[in-house]
Backbone as a ProteinNet text record, in pm:
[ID]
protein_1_A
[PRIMARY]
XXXXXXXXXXXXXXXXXXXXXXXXXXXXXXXXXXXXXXXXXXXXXXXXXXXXXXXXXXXXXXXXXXXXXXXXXXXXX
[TERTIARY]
85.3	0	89.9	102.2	122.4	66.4	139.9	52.5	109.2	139.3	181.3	80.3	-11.8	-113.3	-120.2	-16.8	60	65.6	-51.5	-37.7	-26.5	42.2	21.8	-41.4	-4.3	-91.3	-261.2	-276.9	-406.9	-498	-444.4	-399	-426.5	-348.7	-338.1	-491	-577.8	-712.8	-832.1	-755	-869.9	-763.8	-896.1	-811.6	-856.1	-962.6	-1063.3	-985.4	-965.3	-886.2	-977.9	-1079.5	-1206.6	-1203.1	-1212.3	-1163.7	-1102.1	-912.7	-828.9	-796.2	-863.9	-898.1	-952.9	-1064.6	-1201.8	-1091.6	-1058.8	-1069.9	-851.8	-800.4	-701.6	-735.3	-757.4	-895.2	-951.9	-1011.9	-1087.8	-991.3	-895.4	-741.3	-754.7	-638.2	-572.4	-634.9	-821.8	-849.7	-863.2	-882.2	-915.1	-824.5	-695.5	-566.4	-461.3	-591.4	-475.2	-558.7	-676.2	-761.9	-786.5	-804.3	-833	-996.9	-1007.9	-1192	-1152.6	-1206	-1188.7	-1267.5	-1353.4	-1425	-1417.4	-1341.6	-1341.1	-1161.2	-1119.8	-950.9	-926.6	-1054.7	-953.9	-908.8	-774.5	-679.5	-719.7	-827.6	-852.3	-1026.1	-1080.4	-1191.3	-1240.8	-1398.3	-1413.5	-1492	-1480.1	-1529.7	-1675.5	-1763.4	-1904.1	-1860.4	-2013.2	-1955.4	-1980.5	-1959.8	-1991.2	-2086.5	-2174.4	-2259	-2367.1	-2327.5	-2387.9	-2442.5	-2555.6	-2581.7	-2516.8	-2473.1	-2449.7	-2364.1	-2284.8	-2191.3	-2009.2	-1921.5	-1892.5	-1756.8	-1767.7	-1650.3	-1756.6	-1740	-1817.5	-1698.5	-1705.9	-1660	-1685.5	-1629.6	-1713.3	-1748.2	-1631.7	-1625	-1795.3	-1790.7	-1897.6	-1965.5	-1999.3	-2092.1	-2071	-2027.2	-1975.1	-1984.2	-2015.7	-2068.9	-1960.3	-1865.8	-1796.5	-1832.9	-1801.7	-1852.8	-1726.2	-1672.8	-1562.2	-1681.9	-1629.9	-1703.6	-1521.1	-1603.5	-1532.7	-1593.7	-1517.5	-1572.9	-1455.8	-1495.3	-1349.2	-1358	-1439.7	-1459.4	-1358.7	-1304.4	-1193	-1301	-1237.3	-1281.5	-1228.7	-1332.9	-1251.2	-1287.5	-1246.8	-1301.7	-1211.3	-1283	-1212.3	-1162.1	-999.3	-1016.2	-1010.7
-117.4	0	123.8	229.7	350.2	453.4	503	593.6	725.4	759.8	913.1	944.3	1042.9	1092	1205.6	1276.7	1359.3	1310.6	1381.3	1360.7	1473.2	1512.4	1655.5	1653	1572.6	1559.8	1574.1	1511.3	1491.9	1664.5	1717.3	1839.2	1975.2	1939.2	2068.5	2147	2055.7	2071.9	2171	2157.1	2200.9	2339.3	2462.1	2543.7	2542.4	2492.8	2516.4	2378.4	2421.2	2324.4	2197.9	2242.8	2119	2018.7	2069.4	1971.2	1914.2	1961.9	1897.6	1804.6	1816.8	1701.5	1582.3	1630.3	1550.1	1458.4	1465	1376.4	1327.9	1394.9	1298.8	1183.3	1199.1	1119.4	1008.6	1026.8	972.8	842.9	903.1	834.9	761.2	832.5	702	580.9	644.4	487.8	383.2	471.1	347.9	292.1	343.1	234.8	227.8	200.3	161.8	72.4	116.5	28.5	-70.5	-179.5	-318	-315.3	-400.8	-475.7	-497.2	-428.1	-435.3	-516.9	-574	-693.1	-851.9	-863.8	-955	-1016	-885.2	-884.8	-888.9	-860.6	-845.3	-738.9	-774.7	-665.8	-541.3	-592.4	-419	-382.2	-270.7	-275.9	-143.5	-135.5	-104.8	67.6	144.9	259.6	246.5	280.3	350	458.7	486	559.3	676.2	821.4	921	969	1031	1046.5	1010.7	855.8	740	821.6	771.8	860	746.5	815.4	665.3	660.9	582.4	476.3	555.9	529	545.6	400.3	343.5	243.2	56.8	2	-116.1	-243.3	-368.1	-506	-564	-629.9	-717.9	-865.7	-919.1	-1004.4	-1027.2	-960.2	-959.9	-833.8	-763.3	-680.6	-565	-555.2	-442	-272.6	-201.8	-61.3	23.3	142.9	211.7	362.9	450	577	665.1	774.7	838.2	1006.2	1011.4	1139.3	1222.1	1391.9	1507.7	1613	1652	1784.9	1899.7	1998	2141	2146.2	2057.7	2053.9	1967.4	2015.4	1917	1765.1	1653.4	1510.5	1545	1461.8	1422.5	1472.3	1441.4	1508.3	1624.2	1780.1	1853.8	1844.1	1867.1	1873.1	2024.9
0	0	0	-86.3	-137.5	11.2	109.8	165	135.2	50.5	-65.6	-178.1	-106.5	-196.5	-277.9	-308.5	-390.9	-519.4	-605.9	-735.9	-808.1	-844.4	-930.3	-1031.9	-1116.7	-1280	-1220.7	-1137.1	-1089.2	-1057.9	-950.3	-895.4	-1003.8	-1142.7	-1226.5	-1303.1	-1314.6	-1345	-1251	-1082.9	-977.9	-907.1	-852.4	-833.1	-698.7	-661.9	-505.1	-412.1	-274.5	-223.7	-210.6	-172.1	-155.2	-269.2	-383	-498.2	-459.7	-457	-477.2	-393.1	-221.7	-148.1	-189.1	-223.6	-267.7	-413.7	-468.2	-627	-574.2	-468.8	-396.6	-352.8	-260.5	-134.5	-253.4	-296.8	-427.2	-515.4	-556.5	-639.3	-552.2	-451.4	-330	-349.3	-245.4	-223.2	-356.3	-509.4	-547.4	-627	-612.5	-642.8	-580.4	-362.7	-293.5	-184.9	-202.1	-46.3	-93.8	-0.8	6.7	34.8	44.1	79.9	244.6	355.3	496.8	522.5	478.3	517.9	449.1	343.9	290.6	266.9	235.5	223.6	59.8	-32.1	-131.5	-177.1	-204.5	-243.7	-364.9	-399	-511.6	-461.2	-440.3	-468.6	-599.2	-622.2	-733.9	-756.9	-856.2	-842.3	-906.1	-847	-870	-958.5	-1100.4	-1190.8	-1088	-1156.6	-1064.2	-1032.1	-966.8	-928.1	-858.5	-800.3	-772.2	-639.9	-563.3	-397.8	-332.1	-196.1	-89.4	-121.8	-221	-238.9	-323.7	-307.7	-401.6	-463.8	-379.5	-422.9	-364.3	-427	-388.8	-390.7	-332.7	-326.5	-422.5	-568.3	-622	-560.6	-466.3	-432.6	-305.6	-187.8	-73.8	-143.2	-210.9	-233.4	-94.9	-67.1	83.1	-47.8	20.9	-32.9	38.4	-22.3	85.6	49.2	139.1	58	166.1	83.5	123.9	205.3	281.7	356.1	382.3	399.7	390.9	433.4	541.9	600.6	637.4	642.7	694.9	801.2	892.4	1098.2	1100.4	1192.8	1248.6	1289.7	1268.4	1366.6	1464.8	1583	1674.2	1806.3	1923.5	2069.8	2086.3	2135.7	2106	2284.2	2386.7	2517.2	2524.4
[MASK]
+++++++++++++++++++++++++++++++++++++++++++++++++++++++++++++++++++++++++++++

């Protein structure tokens, strides 16, 4: 697994940072995450615009969907 999400070619098209999160985020997982419930090593992209979903299992049918927000996660102390 690749955890370097620095693509520039990718990058040169978007000028809004939210984009350039959003369609990073996007890459990575889908030519680097595995199936967390099944273990296989590739899973698959939903065309765009799909609701809910955006990457699916072919193997267990498992649904994943990437979420994004500018709030920090997390417990604030």
């Amino acid at each position: 697994m690749d955890l370097h999400m620095f693509q520039q070619s990718v990058l040169d098209s978007y000028t809004s940072n939210s984009q350039k999160a959003r369609v990073l985020t996007e890459n990575w997982f889908a030519s680097q995450m595995y199936c967390p419930c099944c273990l296989k090593p590739k899973i698959s992209v939903y065309n765009n615009n799909k609701k809910v979903s955006d990457f699916f299992c072919d193997s267990c049918r498992n649904d994943f969907q990437l979420k994004s927000s500018k709030n920090r996660s997390g417990v604030k102390f």
